[in-house]
Coordinates of C-alpha atoms and ligand atoms in Angstrom, one line a residue:
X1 CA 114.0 124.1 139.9
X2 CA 116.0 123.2 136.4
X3 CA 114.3 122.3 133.3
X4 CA 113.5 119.2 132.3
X5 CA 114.5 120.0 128.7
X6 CA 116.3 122.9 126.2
X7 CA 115.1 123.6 122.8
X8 CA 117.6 125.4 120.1
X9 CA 115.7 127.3 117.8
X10 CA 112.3 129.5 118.0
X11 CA 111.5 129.5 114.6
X12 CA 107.3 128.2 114.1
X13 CA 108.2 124.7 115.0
X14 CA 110.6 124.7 117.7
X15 CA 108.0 127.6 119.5
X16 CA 105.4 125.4 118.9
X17 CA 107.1 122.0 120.5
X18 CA 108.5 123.9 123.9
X19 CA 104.7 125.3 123.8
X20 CA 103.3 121.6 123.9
X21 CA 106.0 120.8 126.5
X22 CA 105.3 123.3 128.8
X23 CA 100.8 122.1 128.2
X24 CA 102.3 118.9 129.0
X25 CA 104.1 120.2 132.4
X26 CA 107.6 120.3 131.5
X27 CA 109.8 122.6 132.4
X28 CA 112.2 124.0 128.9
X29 CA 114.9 126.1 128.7
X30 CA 114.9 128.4 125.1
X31 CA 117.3 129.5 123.2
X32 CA 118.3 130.8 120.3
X33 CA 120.7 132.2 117.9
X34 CA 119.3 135.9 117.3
X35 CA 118.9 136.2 121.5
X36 CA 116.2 139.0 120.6
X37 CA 114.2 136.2 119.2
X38 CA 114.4 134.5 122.9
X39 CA 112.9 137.9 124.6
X40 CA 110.2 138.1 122.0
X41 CA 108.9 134.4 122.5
X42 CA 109.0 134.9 126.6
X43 CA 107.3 138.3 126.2
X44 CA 104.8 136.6 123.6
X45 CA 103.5 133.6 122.9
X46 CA 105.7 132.0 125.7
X47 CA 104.1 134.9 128.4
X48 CA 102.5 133.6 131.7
X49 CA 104.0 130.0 130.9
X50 CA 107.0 127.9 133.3
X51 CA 109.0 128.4 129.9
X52 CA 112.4 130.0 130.6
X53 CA 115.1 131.6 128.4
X54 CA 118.3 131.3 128.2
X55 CA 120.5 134.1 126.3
X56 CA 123.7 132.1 126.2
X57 CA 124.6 128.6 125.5
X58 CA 126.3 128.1 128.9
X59 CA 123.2 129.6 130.5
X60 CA 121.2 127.3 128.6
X61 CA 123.3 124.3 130.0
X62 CA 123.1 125.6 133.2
X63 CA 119.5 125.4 133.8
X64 CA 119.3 122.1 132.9
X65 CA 118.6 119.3 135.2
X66 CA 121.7 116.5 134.5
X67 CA 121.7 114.0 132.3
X68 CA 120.9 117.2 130.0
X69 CA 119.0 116.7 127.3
X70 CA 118.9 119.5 125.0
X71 CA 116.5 119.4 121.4
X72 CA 118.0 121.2 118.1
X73 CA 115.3 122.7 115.9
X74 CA 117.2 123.9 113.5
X75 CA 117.9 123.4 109.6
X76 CA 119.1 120.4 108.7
X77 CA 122.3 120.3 107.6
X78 CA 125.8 122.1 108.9
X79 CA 123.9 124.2 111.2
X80 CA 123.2 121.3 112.7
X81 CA 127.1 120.1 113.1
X82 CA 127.8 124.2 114.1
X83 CA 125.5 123.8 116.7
X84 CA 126.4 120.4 118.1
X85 CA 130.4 121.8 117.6
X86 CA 129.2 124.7 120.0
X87 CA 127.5 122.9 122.8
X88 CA 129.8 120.4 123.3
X89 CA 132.5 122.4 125.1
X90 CA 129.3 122.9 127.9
X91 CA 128.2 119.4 128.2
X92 CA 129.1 116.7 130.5
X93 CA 129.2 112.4 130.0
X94 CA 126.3 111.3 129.3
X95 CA 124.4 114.6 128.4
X96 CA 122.2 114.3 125.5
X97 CA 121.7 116.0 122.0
X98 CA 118.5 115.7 120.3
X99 CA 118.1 116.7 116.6
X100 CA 114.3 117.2 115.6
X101 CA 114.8 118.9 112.1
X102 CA 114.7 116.6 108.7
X103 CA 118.5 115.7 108.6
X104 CA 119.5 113.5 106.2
X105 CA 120.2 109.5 107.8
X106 CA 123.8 108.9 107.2
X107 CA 124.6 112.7 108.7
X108 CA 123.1 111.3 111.9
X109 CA 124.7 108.2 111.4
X110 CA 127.9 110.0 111.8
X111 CA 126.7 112.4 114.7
X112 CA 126.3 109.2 116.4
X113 CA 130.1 108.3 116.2
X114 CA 131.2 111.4 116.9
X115 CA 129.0 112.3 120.1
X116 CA 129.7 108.9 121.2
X117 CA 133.1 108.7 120.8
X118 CA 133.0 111.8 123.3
X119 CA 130.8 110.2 125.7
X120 CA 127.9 112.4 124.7
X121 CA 124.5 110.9 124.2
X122 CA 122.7 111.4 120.6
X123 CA 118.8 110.7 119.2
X124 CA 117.8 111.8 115.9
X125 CA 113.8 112.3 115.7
X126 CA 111.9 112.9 112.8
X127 CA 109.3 115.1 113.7
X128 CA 106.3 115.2 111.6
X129 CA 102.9 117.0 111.7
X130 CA 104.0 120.8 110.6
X131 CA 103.2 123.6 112.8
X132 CA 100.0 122.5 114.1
X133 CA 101.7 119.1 115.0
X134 CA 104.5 120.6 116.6
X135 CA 101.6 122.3 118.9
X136 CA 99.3 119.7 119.5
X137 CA 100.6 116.4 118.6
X138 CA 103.0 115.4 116.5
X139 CA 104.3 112.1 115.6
X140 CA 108.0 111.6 116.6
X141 CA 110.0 108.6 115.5
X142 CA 113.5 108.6 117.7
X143 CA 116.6 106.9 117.2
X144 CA 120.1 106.5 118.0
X145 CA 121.9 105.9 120.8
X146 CA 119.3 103.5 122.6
X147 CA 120.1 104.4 126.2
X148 CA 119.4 108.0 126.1
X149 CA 115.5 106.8 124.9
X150 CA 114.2 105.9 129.0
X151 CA 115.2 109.9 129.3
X152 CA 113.5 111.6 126.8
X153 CA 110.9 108.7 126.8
X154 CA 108.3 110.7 129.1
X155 CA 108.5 113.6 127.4
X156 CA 108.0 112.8 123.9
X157 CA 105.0 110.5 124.3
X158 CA 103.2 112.7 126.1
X159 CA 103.7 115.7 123.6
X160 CA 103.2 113.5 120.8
X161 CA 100.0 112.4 118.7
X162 CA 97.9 110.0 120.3
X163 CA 95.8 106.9 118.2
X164 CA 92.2 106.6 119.0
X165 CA 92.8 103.9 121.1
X166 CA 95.2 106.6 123.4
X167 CA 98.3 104.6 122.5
X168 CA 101.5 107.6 121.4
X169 CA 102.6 107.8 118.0
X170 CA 106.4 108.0 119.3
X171 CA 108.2 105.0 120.1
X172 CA 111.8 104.1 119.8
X173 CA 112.8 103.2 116.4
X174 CA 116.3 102.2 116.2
X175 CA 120.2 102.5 116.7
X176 CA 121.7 105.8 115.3
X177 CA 120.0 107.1 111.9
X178 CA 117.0 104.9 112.2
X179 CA 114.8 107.8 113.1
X180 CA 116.0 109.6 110.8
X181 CA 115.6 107.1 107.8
X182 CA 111.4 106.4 108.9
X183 CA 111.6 110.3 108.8
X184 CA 112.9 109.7 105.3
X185 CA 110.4 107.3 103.7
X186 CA 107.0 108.6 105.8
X187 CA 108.3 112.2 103.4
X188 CA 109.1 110.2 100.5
X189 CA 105.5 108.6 101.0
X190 CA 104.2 112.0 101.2
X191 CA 105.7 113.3 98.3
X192 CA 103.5 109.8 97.1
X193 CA 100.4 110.6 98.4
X194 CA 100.3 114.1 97.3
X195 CA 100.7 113.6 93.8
X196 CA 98.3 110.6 93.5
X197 CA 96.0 113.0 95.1
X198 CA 96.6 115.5 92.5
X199 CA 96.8 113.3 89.5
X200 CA 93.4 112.6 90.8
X201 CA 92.2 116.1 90.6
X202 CA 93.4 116.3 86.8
X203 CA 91.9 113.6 86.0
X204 CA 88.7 115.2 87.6
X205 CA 89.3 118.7 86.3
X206 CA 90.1 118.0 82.7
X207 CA 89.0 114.6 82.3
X208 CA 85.5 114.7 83.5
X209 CA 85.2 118.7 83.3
X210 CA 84.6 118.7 86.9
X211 CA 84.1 122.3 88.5
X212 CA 85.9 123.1 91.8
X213 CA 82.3 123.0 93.2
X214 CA 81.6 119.3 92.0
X215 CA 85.5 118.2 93.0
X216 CA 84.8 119.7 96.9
X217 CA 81.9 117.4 97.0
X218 CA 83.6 114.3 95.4
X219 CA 86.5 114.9 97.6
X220 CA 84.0 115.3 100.3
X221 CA 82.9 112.1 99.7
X222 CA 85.7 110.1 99.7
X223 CA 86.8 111.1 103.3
X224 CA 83.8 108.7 104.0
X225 CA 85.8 105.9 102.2
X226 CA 89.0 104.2 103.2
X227 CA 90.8 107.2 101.8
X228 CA 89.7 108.8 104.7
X229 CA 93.5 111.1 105.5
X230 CA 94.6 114.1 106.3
X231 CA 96.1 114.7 103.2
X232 CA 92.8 114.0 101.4
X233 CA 91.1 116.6 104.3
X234 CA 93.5 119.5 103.3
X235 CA 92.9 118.8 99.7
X236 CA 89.1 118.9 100.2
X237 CA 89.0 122.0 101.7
X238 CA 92.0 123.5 99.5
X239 CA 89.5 122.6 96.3
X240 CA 86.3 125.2 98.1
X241 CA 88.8 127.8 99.0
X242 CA 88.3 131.1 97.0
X243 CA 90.4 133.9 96.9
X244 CA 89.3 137.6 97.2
X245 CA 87.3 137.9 93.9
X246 CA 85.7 134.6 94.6
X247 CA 87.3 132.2 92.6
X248 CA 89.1 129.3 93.6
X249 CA 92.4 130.3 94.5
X250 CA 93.9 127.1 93.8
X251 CA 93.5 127.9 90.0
X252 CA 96.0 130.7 90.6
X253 CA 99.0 129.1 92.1
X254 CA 101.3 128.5 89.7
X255 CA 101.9 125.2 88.8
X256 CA 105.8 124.6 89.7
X257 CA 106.0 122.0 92.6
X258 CA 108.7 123.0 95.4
X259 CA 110.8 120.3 96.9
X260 CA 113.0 120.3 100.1
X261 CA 115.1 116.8 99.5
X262 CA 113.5 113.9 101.4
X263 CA 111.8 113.0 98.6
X264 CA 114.5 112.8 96.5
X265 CA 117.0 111.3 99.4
X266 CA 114.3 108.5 99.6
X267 CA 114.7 107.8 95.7
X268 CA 118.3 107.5 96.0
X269 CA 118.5 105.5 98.7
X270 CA 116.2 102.6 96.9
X271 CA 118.5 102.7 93.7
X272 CA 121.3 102.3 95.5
X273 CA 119.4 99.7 98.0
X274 CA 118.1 98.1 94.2
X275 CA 114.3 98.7 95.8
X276 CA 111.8 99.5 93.1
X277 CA 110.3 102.5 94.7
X278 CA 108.9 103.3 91.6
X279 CA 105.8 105.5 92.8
X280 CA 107.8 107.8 95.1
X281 CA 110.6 108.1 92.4
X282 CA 107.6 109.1 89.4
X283 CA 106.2 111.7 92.8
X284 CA 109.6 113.4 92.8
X285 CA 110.2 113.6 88.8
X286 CA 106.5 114.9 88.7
X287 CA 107.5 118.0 91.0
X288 CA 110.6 118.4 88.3
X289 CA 109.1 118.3 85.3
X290 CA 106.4 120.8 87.1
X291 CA 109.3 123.4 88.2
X292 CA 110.2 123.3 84.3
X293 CA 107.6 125.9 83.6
X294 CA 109.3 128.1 80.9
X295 CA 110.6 125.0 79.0
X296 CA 106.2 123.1 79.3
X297 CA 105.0 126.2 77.9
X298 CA 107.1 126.6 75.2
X299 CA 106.6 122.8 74.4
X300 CA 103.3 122.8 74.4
X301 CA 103.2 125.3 71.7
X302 CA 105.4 123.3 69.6
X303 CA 103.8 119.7 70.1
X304 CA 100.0 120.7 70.9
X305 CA 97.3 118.1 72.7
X306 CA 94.3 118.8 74.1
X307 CA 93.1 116.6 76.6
X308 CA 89.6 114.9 75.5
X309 CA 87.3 114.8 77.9
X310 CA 86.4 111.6 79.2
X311 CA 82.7 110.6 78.1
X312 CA 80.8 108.2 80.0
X313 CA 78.9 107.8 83.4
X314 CA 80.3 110.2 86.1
X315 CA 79.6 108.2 89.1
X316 CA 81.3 105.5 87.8
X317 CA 84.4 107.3 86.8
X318 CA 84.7 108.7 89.8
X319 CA 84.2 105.5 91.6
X320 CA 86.7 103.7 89.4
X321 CA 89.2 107.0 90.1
X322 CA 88.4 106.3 93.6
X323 CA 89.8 103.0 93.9
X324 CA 92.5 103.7 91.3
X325 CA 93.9 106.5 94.0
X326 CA 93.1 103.5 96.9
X327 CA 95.3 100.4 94.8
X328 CA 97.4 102.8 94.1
X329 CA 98.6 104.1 97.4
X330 CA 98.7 100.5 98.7
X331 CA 101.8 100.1 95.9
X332 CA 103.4 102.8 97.4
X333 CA 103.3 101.6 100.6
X334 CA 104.3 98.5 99.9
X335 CA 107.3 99.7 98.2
X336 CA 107.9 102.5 101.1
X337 CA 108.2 99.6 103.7
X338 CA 110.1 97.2 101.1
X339 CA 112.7 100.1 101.4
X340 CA 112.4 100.5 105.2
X341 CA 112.6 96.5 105.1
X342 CA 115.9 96.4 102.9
X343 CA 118.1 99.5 105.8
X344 CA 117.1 97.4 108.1
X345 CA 118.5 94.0 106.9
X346 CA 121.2 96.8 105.8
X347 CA 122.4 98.5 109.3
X348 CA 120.8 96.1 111.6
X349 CA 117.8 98.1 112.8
X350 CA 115.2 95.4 113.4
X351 CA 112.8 98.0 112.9
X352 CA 109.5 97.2 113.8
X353 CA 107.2 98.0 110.8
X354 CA 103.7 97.2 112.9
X355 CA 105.2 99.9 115.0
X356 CA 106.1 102.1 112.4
X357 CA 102.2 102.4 111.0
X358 CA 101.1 103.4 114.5
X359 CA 103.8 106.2 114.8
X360 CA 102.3 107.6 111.3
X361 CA 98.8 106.6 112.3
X362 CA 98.3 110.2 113.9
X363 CA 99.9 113.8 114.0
X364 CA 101.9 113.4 110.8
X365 CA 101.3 114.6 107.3
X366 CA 100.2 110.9 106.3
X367 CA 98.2 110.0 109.1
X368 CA 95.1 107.8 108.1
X369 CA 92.9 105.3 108.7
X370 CA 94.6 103.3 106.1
X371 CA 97.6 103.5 108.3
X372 CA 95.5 101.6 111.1
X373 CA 94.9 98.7 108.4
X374 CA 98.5 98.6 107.6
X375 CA 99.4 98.2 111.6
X376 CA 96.8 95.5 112.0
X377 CA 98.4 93.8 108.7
X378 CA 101.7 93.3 110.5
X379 CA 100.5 92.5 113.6
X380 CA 98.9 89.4 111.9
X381 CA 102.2 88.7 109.7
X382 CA 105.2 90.6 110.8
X383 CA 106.9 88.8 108.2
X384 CA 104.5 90.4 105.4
X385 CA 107.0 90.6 102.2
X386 CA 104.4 93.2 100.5
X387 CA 100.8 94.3 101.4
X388 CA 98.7 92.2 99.3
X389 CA 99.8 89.1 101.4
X390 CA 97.1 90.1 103.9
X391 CA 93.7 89.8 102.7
X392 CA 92.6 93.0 103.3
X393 CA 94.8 94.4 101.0
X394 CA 94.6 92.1 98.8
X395 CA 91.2 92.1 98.2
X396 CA 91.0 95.6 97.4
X397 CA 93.9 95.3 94.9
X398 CA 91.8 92.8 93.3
X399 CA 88.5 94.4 93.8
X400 CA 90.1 97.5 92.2
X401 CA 91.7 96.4 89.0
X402 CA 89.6 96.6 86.4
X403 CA 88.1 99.8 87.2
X404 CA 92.0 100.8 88.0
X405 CA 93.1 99.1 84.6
X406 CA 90.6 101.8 82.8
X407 CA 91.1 104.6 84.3
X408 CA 94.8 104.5 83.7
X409 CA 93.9 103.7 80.1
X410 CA 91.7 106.4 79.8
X411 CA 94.2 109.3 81.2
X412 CA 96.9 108.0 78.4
X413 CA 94.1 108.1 76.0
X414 CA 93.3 112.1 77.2
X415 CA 96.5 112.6 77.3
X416 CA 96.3 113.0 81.1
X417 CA 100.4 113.0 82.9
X418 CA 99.4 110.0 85.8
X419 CA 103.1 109.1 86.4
X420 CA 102.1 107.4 89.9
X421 CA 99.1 106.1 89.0
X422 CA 100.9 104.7 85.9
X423 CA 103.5 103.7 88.0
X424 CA 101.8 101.9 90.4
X425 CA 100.2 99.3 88.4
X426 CA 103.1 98.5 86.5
X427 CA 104.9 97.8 89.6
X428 CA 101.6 95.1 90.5
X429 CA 102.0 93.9 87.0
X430 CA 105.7 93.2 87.0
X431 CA 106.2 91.9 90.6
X432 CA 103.0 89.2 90.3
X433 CA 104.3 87.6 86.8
X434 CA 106.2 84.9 87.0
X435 CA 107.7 85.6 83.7
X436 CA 109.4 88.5 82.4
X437 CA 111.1 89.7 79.1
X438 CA 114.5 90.1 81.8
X439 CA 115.4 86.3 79.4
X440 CA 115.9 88.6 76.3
X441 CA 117.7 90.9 78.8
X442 CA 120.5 89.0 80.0
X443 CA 120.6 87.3 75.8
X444 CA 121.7 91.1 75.0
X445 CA 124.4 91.5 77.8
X446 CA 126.0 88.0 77.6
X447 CA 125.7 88.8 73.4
X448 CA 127.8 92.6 73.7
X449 CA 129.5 91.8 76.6
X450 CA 129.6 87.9 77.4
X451 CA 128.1 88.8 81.0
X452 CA 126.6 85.2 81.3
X453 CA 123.3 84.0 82.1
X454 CA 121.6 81.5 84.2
X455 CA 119.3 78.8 82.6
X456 CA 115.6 77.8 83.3
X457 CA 116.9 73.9 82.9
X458 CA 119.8 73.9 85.4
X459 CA 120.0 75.4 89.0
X460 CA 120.3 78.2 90.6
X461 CA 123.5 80.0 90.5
X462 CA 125.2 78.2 87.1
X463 CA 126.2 80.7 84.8
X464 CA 126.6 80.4 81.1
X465 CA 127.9 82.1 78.2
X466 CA 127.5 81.6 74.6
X467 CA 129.5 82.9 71.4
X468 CA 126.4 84.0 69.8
X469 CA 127.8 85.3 66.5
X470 CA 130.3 82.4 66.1
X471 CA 133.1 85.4 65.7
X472 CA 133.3 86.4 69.8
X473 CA 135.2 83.7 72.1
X474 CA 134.3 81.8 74.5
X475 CA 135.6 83.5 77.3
X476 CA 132.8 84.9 79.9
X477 CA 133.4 87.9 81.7
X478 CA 133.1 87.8 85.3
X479 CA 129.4 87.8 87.6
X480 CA 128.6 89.9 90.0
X481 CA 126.1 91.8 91.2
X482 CA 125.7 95.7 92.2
Ligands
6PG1 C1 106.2 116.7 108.0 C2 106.6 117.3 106.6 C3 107.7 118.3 106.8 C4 107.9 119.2 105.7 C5 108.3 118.5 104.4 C6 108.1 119.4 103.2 O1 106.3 115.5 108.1 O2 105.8 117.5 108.8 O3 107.1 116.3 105.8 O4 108.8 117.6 107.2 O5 106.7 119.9 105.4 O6 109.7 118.3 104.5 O7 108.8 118.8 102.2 P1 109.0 119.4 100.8 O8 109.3 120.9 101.0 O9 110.1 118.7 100.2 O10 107.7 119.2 100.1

């Protein structure tokens, strides 16, 4: 009998996907590069499984049933192209290439094009979940070329992360890079989450003069609360960890943040989309201005604060931090699917954003019950322009305010960096007044560079120019919009 399936690439996550294949009943085929490492999986963690290996490309085709369907787990990037360059000499029309690794959307845009225009087959997934995903449940958002989905359809549900109501977190998401792109924002998101979390724990630590003991319980706590996450799980036990000597061992990572891209490929993509992903952006510059340890320590010697601790009832701080983290996240969501919102108008996805909340609802690195709240929320309005339009939401934006309000206050006061935080309620602030300074704005660029301006007494559209010095003329320069 031939496999159902080949997977390129037994590094921790490729293993750990044929493993969950194979629980699942699939027959894979594995291969990879260093052919040693293929020998060491079968005779390892692969031993006593239907797994089989394949030392060769061609062999690897081979042994696969037809249409083939063969699953890259590999680094993103031109290892991916040298690897798709290699296989397709072996394949047949219609055979399909699956890339699981955290490629970058327009590259599998392009992969798209070029398999197709060879009559190849190709789906990009973004696989999320890490290694103990990859093993037990991931989530896995496909997408690409749409008629290669029925046959990899029954695989990938039933190795993927499943809600409480048993319904998979994989699902078709769209036509070539679409996949990819989710991929994209759910990091991007991350990247959010993760530093709200930890602006949180500053705020704690320095602010209130928690101990690690007292931060455990707090963060403890607030799994109980609709912050309830994975993300908010790790934290809670990375906070009660001790090292060797019995101290937190937390206190002695250093303090430089590492980043891999998708964070910053989210960024890009909403300035030159003209989203205001303002919290995901403030996440990524956070993790720069972190890696620039030399230059922070020599700063701080030169322009000295000490962070004041915050005085005042605990509880209540802590409460108030509580639902600044909540409001805050909802902002980032918001803008994350504002982004996801704007491709899609862009390259014609029709991405389904209820959808979208259930495929991060379990087995990846932001799955919540929060996430659940978000599905429900565009199931009721699919239409939802931004998450305080359902009431749920919305009341807890305005339930949260003033305590939100304070506690941002408080950390410029201490001279506590919230960036996201900070971020976040600006963004609320901004996008819920009807008026901004933007008047004053477009007075400065029609004054230096007679850029025009519409007017609050005529329509839409009618654009104006003054000489405002009585020396420029009256010539406007041209509109338009980037
Ligand atoms: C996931 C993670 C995964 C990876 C990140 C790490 O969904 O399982 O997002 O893809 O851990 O890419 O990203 P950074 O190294 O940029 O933090």
């Amino acid at each position: 009998m031939k496999g159902d399936i080949g997977v390129i690439g037994l590094a921790v996550m490729g293993q750990n996907l044929i493993l969950n294949m194979n629980d699942k009943g699939f027959k894979v085929v594995a291969f990879n590069r260093t052919t040693s490492k293929v020998d060491e999986f079968l005779n390892g963690a692969a031993k006593g499984t239907n797994i089989i290996g394949a030392h060769s490309l061609q062999e690897l085709v081979d042994k696969l049933e037809k249409p083939r369907k063969i699953m890259l787990m590999v680094r993103a990037g031109s290892v991916v192209d040298e690897f798709i360059a290699q296989l397709v000499p072996y394949l047949e029309e219609g055979d399909i290439i699956i890339d699981g690794g955290n490629s970058n959307y327009p590259d599998t845009n392009r992969r798209c094009e070029e398999l197709a225009a060879k009559g190849l087959r190709f789906i990009g997934a973004g696989v999320s979940g890490g290694e103990e995903g990859a093993r037990h449940g991931p989530s896995i958002m496909p997408g690409g070329h749409f008629s290669s989905w029925e046959h990899v359809k029954p695989i990938f549900q039933a190795i993927s992360a499943k809600t409480p109501d048993g319904e998979p977190c994989c699902d078709w998401v769209g036509d070539n890079g679409a996949g990819h792109f989710v991929k994209m924002v759910h990091n991007g998101i991350e990247y959010g989450d993760m530093q709200l979390i930890c602006e949180a724990y500053q705020f704690m630590k320095d602010g209130l003069g928690m101990s690690y003991d007292e931060m455990h319980e707090a963060f403890k706590a607030w799994k109980k609360t609709e912050l309830n996450s994975y993300l908010i799980d790790i934290s809670t036990d990375i906070l009660a960890f001790k090292d060797t000597d019995g101290t937190p061992l937390v206190e002695k990572i250093l303090d430089t943040a590492g980043q891999k891209g998708t964070g910053k490929w989210t960024g890009i993509n909403a300035l030159d989309m003209g989203i205001p992903l303002t919290l995901i952006s403030e996440s990524v510059f956070a993790r720069c201005v972190s890696s620039f340890k030399e230059q922070r320590v020599a700063a701080s010697k030169l322009f000295t604060h000490t962070a004041e601790k915050i005085s005042g009832d605990r509880a209540e701080w802590l409460e108030a931090l509580r639902l600044s983290l909540l409001a805050s996240k909802i902002i980032s969501y918001t803008q994350g699917f504002m982004l996801m919102h704007e491709a899609s108008k862009t390259f014609n996805w029709n991405l389904n954003y209820g959808n979208t909340a259930l495929l991060w609802r379990e087995g990846c690195i932001i799955r919540s019950v929060f996430l659940g709240n978000i599905r429900d929320a565009y199931i009721n309005n699919p239409q939802l322009t931004w998450l305080a339009e359902d009431e749920y939401f919305r009341n807890i934006l305005q339930n949260a305010l003033p305590s939100w309000r304070k506690v941002v206050a408080k950390s410029v006061e201490a001279a506590i960096p919230m960036p996201c935080m900070t971020a976040a309620i600006t963004f609320l602030d901004g996008y819920t007044s009807a008026r901004l300074p933007a008047n004053l704005l477009q007075a400065q660029r029609d004054y230096f560079g007679a850029h025009t301006y519409e007017r609050t007494d005529k329509p839409r559209g009618e654009f104006f120019h003054t000489n405002w010095t009585g020396r420029g003329g009256d010539t406007a320069s041209s509109t338009y919009q980037v």
